XYZ file of C-alpha atoms in Angstrom:
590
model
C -53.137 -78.850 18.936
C -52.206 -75.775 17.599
C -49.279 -73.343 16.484
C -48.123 -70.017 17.907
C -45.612 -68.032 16.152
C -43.923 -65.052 16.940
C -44.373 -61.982 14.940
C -43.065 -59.135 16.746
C -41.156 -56.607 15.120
C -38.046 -59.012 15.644
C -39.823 -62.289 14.483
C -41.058 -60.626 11.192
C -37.549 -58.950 10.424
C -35.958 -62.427 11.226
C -38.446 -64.378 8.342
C -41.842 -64.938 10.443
C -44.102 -63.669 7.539
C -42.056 -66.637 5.483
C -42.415 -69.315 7.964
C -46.697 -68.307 8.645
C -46.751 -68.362 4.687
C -44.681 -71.575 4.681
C -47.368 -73.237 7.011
C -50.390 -72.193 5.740
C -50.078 -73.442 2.512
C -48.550 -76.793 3.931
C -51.702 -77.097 6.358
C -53.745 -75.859 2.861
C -52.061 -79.035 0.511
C -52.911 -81.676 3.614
C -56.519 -80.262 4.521
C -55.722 -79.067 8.223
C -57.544 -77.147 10.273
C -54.400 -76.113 12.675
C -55.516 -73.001 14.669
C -52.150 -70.893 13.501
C -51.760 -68.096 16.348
C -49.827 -64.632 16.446
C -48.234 -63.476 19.156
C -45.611 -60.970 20.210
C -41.778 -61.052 21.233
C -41.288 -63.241 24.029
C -37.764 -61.516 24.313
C -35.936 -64.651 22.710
C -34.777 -62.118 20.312
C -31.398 -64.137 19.879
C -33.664 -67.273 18.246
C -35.795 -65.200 16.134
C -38.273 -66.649 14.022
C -39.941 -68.832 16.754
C -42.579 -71.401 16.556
C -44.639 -73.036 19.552
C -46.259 -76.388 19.455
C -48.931 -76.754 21.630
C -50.757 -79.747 22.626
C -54.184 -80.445 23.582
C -52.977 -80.892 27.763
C -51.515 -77.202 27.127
C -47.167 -78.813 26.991
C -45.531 -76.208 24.682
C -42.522 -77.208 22.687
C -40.811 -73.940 21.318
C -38.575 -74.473 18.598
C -35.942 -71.168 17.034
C -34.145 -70.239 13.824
C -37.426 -71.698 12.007
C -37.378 -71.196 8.638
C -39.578 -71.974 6.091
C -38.162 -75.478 5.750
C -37.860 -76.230 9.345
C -41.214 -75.468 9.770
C -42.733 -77.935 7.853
C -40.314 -80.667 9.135
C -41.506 -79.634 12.603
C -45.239 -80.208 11.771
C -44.839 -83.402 10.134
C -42.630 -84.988 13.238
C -45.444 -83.722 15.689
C -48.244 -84.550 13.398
C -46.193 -88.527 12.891
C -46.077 -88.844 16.933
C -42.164 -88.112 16.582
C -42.388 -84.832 18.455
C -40.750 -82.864 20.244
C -37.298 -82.627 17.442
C -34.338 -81.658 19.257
C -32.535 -80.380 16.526
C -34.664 -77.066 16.903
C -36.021 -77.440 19.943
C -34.925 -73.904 22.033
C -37.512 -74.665 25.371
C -40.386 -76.495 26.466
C -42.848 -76.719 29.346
C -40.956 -79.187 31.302
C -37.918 -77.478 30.485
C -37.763 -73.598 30.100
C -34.943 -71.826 28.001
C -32.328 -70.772 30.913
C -32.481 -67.658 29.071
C -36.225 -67.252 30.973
C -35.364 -69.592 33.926
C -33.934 -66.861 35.599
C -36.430 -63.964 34.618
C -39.504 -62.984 37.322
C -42.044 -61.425 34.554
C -44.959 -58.995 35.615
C -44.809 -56.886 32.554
C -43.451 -59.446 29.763
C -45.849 -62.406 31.453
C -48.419 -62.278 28.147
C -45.776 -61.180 26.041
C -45.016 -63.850 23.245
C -47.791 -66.372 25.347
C -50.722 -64.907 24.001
C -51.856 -63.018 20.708
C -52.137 -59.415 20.767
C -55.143 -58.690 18.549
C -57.391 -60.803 20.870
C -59.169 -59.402 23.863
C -60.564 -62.733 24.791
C -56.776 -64.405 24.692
C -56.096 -61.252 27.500
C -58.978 -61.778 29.568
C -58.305 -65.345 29.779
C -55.335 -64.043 31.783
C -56.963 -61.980 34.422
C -57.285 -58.947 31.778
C -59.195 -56.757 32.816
C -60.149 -57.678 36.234
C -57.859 -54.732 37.905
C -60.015 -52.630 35.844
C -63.570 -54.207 37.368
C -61.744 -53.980 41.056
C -61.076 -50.418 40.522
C -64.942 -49.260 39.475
C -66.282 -51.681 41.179
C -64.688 -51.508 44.829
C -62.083 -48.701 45.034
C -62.384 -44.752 44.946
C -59.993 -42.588 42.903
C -58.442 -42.117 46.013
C -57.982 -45.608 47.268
C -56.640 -46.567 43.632
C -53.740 -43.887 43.413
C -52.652 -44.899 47.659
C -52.528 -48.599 46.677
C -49.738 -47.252 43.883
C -48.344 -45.248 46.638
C -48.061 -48.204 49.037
C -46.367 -50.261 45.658
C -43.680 -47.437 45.526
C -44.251 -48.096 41.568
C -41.751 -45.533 40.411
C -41.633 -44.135 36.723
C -39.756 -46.489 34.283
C -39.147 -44.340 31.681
C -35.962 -42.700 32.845
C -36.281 -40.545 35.510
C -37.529 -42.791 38.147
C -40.466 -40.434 39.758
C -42.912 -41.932 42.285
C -45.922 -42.266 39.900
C -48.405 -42.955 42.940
C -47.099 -39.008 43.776
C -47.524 -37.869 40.332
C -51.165 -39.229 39.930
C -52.106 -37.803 43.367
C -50.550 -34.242 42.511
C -52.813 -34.696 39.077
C -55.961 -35.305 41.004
C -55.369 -32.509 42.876
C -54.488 -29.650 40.940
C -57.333 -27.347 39.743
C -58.539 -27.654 36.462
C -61.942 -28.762 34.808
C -60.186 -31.187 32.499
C -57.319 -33.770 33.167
C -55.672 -35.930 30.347
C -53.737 -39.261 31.195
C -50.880 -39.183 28.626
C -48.694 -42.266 27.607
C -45.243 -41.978 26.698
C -44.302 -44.595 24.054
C -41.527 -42.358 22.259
C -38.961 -44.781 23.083
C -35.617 -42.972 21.093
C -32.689 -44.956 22.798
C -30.356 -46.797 20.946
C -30.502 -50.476 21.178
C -33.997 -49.718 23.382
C -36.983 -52.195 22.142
C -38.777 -52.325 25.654
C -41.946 -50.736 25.370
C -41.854 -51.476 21.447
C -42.208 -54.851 22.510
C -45.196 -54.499 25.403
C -47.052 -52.300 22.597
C -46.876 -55.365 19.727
C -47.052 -58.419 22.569
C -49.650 -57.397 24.958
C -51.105 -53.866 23.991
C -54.411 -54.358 26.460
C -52.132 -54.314 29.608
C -51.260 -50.971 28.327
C -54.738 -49.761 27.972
C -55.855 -50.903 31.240
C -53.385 -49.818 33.082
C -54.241 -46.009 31.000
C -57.832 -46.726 32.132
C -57.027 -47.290 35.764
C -54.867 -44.472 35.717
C -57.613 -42.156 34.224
C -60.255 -43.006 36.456
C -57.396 -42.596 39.775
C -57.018 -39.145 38.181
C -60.318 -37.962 37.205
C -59.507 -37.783 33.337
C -61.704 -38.278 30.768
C -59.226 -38.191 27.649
C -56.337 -40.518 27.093
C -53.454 -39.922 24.723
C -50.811 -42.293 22.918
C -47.914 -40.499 21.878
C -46.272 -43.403 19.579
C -43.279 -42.563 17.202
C -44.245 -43.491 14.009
C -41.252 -45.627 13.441
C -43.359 -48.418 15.321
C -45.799 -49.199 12.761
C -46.922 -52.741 14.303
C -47.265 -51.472 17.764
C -49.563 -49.058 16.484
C -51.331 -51.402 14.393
C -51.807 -53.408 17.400
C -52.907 -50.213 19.372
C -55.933 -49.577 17.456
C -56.860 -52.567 17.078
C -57.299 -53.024 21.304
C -58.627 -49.769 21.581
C -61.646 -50.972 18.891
C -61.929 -54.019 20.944
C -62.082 -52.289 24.200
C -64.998 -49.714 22.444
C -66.971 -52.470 21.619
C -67.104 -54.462 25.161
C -67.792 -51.016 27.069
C -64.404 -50.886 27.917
C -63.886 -47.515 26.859
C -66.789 -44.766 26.011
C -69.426 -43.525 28.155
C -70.222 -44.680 31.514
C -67.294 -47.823 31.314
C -68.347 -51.264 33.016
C -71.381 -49.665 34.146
C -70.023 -47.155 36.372
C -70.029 -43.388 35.929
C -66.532 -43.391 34.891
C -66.700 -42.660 31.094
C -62.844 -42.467 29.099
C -61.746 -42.737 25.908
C -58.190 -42.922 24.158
C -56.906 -41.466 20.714
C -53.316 -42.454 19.796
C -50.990 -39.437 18.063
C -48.014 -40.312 15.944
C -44.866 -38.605 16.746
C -42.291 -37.974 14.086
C -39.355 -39.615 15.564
C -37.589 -36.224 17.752
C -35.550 -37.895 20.514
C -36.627 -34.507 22.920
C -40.368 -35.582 22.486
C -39.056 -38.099 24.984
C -39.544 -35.535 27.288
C -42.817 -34.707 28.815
C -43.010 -30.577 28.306
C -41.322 -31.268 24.725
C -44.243 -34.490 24.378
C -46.990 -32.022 25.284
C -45.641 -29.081 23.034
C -45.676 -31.866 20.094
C -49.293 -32.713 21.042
C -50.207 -28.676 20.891
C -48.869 -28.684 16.817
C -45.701 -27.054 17.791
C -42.284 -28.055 17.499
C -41.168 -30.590 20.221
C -39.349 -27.975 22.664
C -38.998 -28.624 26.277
C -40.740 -25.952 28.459
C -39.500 -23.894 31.995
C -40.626 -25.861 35.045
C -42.580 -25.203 37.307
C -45.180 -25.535 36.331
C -45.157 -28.947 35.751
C -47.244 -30.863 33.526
C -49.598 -32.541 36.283
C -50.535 -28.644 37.625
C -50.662 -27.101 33.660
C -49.709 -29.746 31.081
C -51.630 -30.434 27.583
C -53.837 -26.879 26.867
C -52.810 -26.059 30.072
C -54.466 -28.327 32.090
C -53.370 -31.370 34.526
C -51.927 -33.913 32.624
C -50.400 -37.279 34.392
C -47.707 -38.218 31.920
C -46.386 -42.274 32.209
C -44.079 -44.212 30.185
C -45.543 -47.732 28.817
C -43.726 -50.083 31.146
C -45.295 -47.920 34.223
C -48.561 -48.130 32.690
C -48.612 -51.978 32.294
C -47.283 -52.634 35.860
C -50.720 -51.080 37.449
C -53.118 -54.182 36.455
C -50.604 -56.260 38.554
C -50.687 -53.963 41.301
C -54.334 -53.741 42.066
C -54.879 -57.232 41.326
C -52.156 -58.063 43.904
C -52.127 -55.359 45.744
C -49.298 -52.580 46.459
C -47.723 -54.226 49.461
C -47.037 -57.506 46.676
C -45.575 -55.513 44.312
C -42.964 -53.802 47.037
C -42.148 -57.262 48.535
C -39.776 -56.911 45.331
C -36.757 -55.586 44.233
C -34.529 -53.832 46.622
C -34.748 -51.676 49.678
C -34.888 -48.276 47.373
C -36.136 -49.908 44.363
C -39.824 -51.508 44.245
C -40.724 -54.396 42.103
C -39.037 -55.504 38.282
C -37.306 -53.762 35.953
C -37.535 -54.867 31.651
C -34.103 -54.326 30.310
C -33.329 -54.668 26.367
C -29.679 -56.934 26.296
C -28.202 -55.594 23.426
C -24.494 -55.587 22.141
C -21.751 -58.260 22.299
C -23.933 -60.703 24.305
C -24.580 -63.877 23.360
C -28.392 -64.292 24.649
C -29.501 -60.786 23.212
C -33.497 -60.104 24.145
C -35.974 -58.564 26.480
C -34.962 -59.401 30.372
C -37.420 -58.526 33.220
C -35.579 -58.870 36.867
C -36.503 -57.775 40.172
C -34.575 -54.641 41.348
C -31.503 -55.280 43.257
C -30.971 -58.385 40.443
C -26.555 -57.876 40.223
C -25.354 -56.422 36.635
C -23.483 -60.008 36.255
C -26.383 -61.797 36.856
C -28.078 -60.693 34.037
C -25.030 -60.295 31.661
C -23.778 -63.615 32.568
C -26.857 -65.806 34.285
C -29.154 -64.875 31.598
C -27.199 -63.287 28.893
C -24.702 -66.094 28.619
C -21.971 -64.165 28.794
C -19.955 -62.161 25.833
C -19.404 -63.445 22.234
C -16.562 -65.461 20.732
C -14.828 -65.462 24.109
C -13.751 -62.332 24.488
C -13.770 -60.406 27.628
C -16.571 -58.078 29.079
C -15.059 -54.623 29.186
C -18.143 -52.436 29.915
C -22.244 -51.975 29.955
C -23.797 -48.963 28.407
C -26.865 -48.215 30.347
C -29.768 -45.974 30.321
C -28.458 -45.009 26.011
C -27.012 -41.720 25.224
C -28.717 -40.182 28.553
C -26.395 -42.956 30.276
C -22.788 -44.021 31.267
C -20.617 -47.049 31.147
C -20.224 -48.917 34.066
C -16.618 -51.164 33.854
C -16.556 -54.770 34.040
C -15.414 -54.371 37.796
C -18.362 -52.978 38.961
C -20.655 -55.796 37.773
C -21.840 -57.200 40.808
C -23.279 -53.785 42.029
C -27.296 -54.291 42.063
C -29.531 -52.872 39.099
C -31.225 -50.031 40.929
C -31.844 -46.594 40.899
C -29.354 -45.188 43.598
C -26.415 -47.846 42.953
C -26.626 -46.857 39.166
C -26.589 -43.409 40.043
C -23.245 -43.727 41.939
C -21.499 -44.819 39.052
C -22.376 -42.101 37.367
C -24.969 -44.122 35.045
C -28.664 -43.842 34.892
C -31.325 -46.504 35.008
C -32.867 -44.693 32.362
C -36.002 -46.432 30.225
C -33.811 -49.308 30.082
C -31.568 -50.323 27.453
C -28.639 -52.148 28.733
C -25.797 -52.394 26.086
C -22.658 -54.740 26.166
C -19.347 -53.606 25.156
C -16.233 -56.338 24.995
C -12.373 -55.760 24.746
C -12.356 -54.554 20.947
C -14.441 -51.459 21.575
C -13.248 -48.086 22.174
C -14.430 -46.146 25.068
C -13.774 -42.978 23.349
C -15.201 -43.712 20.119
C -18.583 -45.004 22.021
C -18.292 -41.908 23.589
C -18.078 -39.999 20.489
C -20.936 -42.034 18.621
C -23.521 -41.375 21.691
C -22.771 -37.515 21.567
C -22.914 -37.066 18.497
C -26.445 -39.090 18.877
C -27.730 -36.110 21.189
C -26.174 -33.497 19.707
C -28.543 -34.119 16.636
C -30.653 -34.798 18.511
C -30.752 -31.408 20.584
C -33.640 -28.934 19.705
C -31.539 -26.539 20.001
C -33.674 -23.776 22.411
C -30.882 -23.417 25.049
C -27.264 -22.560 23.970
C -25.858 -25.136 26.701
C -26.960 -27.918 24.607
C -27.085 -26.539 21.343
C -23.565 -25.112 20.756
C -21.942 -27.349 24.044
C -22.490 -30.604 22.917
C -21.219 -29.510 19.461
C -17.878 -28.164 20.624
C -17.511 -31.521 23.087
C -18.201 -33.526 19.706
C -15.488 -31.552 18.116
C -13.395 -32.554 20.482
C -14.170 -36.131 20.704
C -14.081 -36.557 16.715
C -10.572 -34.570 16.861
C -8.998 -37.182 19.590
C -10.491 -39.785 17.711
C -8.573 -39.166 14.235
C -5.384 -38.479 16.219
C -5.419 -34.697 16.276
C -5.995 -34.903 19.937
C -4.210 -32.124 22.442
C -3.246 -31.788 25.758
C -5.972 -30.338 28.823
C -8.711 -31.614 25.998
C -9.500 -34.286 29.062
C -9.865 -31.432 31.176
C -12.251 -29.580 28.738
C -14.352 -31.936 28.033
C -15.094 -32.156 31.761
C -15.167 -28.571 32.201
C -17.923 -28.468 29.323
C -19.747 -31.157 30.820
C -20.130 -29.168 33.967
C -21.541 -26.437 32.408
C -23.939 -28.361 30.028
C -24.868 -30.517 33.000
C -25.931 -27.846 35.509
C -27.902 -25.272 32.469
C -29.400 -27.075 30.013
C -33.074 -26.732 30.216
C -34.083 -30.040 29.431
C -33.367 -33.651 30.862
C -31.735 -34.268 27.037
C -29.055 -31.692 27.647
C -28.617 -32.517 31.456
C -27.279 -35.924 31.009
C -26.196 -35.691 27.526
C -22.306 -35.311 29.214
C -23.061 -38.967 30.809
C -21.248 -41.011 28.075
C -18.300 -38.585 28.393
C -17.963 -38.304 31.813
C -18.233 -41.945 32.700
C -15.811 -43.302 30.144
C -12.933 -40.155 31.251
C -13.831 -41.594 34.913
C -13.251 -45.487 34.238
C -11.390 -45.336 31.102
C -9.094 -42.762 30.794
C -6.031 -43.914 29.923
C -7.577 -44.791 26.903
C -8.136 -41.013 26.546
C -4.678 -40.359 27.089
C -3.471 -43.351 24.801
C -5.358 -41.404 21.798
C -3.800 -37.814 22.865
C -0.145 -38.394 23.508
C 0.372 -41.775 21.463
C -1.579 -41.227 18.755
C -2.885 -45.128 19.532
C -6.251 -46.612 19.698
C -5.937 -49.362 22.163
C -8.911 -50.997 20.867
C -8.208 -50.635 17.134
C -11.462 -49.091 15.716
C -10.249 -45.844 15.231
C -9.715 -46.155 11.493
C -7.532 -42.532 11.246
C -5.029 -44.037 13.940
C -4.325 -47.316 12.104
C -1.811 -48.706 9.676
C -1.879 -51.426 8.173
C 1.852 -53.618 6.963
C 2.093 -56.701 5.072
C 5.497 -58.301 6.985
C 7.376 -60.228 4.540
C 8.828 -62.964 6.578
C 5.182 -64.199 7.482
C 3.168 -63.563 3.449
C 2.392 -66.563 1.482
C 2.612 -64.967 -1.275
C -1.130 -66.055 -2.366
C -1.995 -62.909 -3.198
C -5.896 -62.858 -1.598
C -5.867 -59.951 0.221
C -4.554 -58.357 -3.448
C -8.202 -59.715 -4.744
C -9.829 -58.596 -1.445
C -8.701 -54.800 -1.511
C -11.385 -52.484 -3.034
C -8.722 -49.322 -3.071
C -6.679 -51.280 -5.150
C -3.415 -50.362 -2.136
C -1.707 -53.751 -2.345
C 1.144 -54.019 -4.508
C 3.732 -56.300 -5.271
C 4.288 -59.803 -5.724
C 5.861 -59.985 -8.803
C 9.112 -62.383 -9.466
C 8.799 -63.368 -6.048
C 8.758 -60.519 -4.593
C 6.745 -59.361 -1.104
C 3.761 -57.508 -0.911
C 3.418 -54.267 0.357
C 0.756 -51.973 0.972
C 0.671 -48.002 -0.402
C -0.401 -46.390 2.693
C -1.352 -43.153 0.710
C -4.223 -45.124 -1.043
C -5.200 -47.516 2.036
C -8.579 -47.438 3.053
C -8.014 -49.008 6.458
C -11.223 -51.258 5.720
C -9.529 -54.656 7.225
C -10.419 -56.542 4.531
C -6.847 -57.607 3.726
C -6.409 -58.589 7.493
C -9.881 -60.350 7.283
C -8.983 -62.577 4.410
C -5.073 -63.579 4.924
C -5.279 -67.482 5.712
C -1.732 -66.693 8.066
C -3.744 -63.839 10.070
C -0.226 -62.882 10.649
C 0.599 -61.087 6.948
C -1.548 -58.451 7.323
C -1.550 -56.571 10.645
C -2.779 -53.238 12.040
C 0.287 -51.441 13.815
C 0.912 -50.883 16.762
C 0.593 -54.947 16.488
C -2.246 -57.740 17.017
């Protein structure tokens, strides 16, 4: 027997640290010896802390919401023969959580299943072996065709055919190459590769070693923001392991192959994202994106060939060359080649890490796995690919999750962040909050980007507090256009996305903020208002305690309430508290 808890980033910030400290000193007061083992994110983010019980023939019993508490109650029912307790019980072996019923896991299979910091818990699941193939059996050549035959594309936004890149890499002249991975995730509400870096960091590695040797490098680089202190944790730690068992160094498994990898620390710059901006970050100078051609796998880091890939592209090859290419493009859809990890984020109710085949429908995952929206509202949109994305409306759901058919909305598959909007958010506010977002965010070398995006956030924040004017629709397009089609830099190129898209499918809500001065939704604070209506108030005088501007007046001899609209801070608390729900209201009405 033996427990496994989760302590990802999300299982720590949810109390994992409490429930590990919680069991060790329980184990500690009874004299157990109860192997306790780590692991990473399983992508049951919405039952954060969890704890697996394992028996001796291997059944797992995962339990969520542990706390410190729990935990202990869960120990002694096992440890008493009254195991499994349903009262916490979230999955088990005979059972799975539906929530991973309906997943098909290449990438995320180790995640939260085995611990990170152990090389022997990842070779115990075929780690490695790709790695032996590929010295052992395969030349450069034959390594990068069997990712050509896969049609493994680039999962880190832009979708490239990776078996093209790493041939292109091989080729180009140059005495040195460098195999470069991308894990400056930036999205908002992304927590993909975050999660493969903390739950199963070797798949990463050997996937960079594969790579390397396809590609004829000799140096590997990590480019890892810094806000990911864990995953980098976890980093080094594999990349010591891997030094000691000849997996990286001179002359790797034997062979003549010799590789090793360094990890840098990036300081958070959403551009770095990009691979001339990544490289120019790498060089000591400020993360700027550079003309191309050239591109990076002819003259990338110090000018010579450098095969950038994101983390989830990187993990994927193992699979492949254990399997074979031709396995890996029996998946997905006729354009799109094997799975796809998506982060469900927003007003979902089964928020986590989702891996699908390509092709899977928007509404399966939202609804089959998701669960569907909160507190029964209704789904109104899906953010995908973050600020570099669009919304897709609810009516579109059952188009498949694929490069092309996300393209025609005028989303993006981007790295993968897939964010859930209901019927109480505002198009043009999310609009407004994702531009403003890359407009920071802009490095400001091309005027396109830099002074565009500010004058379309200008724009947005002016319809948004009701200053809003006619043709501002039409500018905002116009703008677009020209941002779109001269920016330098992929950041600038889509940064319009959020805009466009929500004018496209939403834009009567556009016109609702312009020429009624309304905010359908109701979270534009400037365009609210809110009335106490005397017919309905109880006179109890709560949202009079609840006010922090000190705006409600009234109620004395009887008489209503009434709110000073001068001083009103338009923070809902009033509404929030009033037992009718009726007394306080937001005009235009509830």
């Amino acid at each position: 027997m033996k427990v496994r808890l989760g302590l990802g980033s999300c299982g720590i910030a949810a109390g994992g640290l409490q429930v590990l400290e919680a069991l060790q000193k329980e184990m500690e007061s009874r004299g157990l010896k109860l192997e306790i083992q780590k692991s990473g994110c399983i992508g049951l983010c919405h039952h954060e802390p969890l704890l697996d019980w394992i028996e001796d023939d291997g059944q797992v019993f995962t339990y969520g919401a542990v706390n410190a508490g729990r935990s202990v109650e869960i120990l002694e029912a096992h440890l008493a023969g009254r195991g499994p307790l349903e009262a916490y019980l979230v999955s088990s072996s005979d059972e799975p959580a539906e929530f991973l019923q309906q997943q098909l896991r290449i990438v995320l299979k180790n995640c939260g299943r085995i611990d990170p910091e152990s090389i022997d818990d990842y070779r115990r699941q075929d780690g490695y072996s790709a790695l032996q193939k590929a010295l052992a059996g395969m030349s450069p050549e034959e390594v990068i065709k069997e990712i050509e035959v896969s049609a493994l594309r680039g999962r880190g936004g832009a979708g490239f055919p990776t078996g093209l890149k790493w041939k292109a890499t091989r080729e180009a002249a140059g005495f040195y190459r460098y195999i470069i991975c991308n894990a400056d995730e930036g999205d908002p509400g992304a927590f993909m590769d975050r999660s493969i870096l903390e739950g199963d960091p070797h798949a990463v590695l050997e996937g960079m070693i594969i790579a390397a040797y396809a590609i004829g490098a000799e140096q590997g680089i990590i480019y890892c923001r810094a806000e990911y202190p864990l995953a980098v944790k976890r980093l080094e730690i594999a990349i010591a392991q891997d030094r000691e068992n000849g997996l990286l160094g001179r002359r790797i498994l034997g062979s003549d192959f010799s590789f090793d990898i360094s990890i840098q620390q990036g300081a958070g710059a959403f551009v770095c994202g990009e691979e001339t901006a990544l490289i120019a970050s790498l060089e000591g100078e400020r993360g700027m994106p550079r003309l191309k051609p050239p591109y990076p796998s002819e003259s990338g880091l110090w000018g010579y060939p450098s095969s950038i890939n994101n983390v989830e592209t990187l993990a994927n090859v193992p699979w492949i060359i254990r399997n074979g290419g031709e396995a890996f493009a029996a998946l997905g859809s006729r354009e799109s080649k094997g799975t796809k990890v998506f982060a469900l984020a927003g007003k979902i109710k089964r928020g986590g890490l989702v891996e699908v085949p390509m092709g899977t429908t928007l509404r399966e995952i939202i609804y089959g796995i998701g669960g569907g929206v909160k507190a029964g509202r209704r789904i109104k949109a899906v953010q995908m690919g973050g600020p570099s994305g669009g919304c897709i409306p609810a009516e579109l759901l059952d188009i498949p999750v694929d490069y092309q058919s996300l393209n025609n909305t005028g989303a993006i598959m981007g790295s993968g962040g897939m964010v859930v909007l209901d019927e109480s958010s505002c198009m043009v506010d999310l609009a407004r909050f994702f531009l403003d977002f890359t407009q920071k965010e802009s490095c400001g070398k091309c005027v396109q980007c830099r002074i565009g995006t500010k004058r379309m956030l200008e724009i947005l924040e002016r319809i948004c507090r009701g200053a809003g004017r006619e043709g501002d629709i039409e500018l905002l397009e116009e703008l677009s256009a020209h941002i779109s089609e001269n920016s330098l830099c992929g950041l600038g190129q889509s940064a319009p996305n959020p805009v466009l898209t929500t004018i496209r499918y939403f834009r009567d809500e556009y016109e609702a903020h312009i020429r009624e001065k309304r905010c359908p939704a109701k979270q534009c604070q400037e365009l609210l208002k809110y009335t106490i209506d005397p017919d309905r108030c109880m006179g109890c005088g709560l949202c009079v305690y609840a006010c922090p501007a000190d705006c409600i007046k009234g109620g004395e001899n009887n008489q209503p309430y009434y709110i000073e609209q001068e001083n009103c801070s338009k923070c809902g608390a009033c509404l929030d508290i009033c037992p009718e729900r009726f007394a306080a209201v937001r005009v235009p009405g509830t």
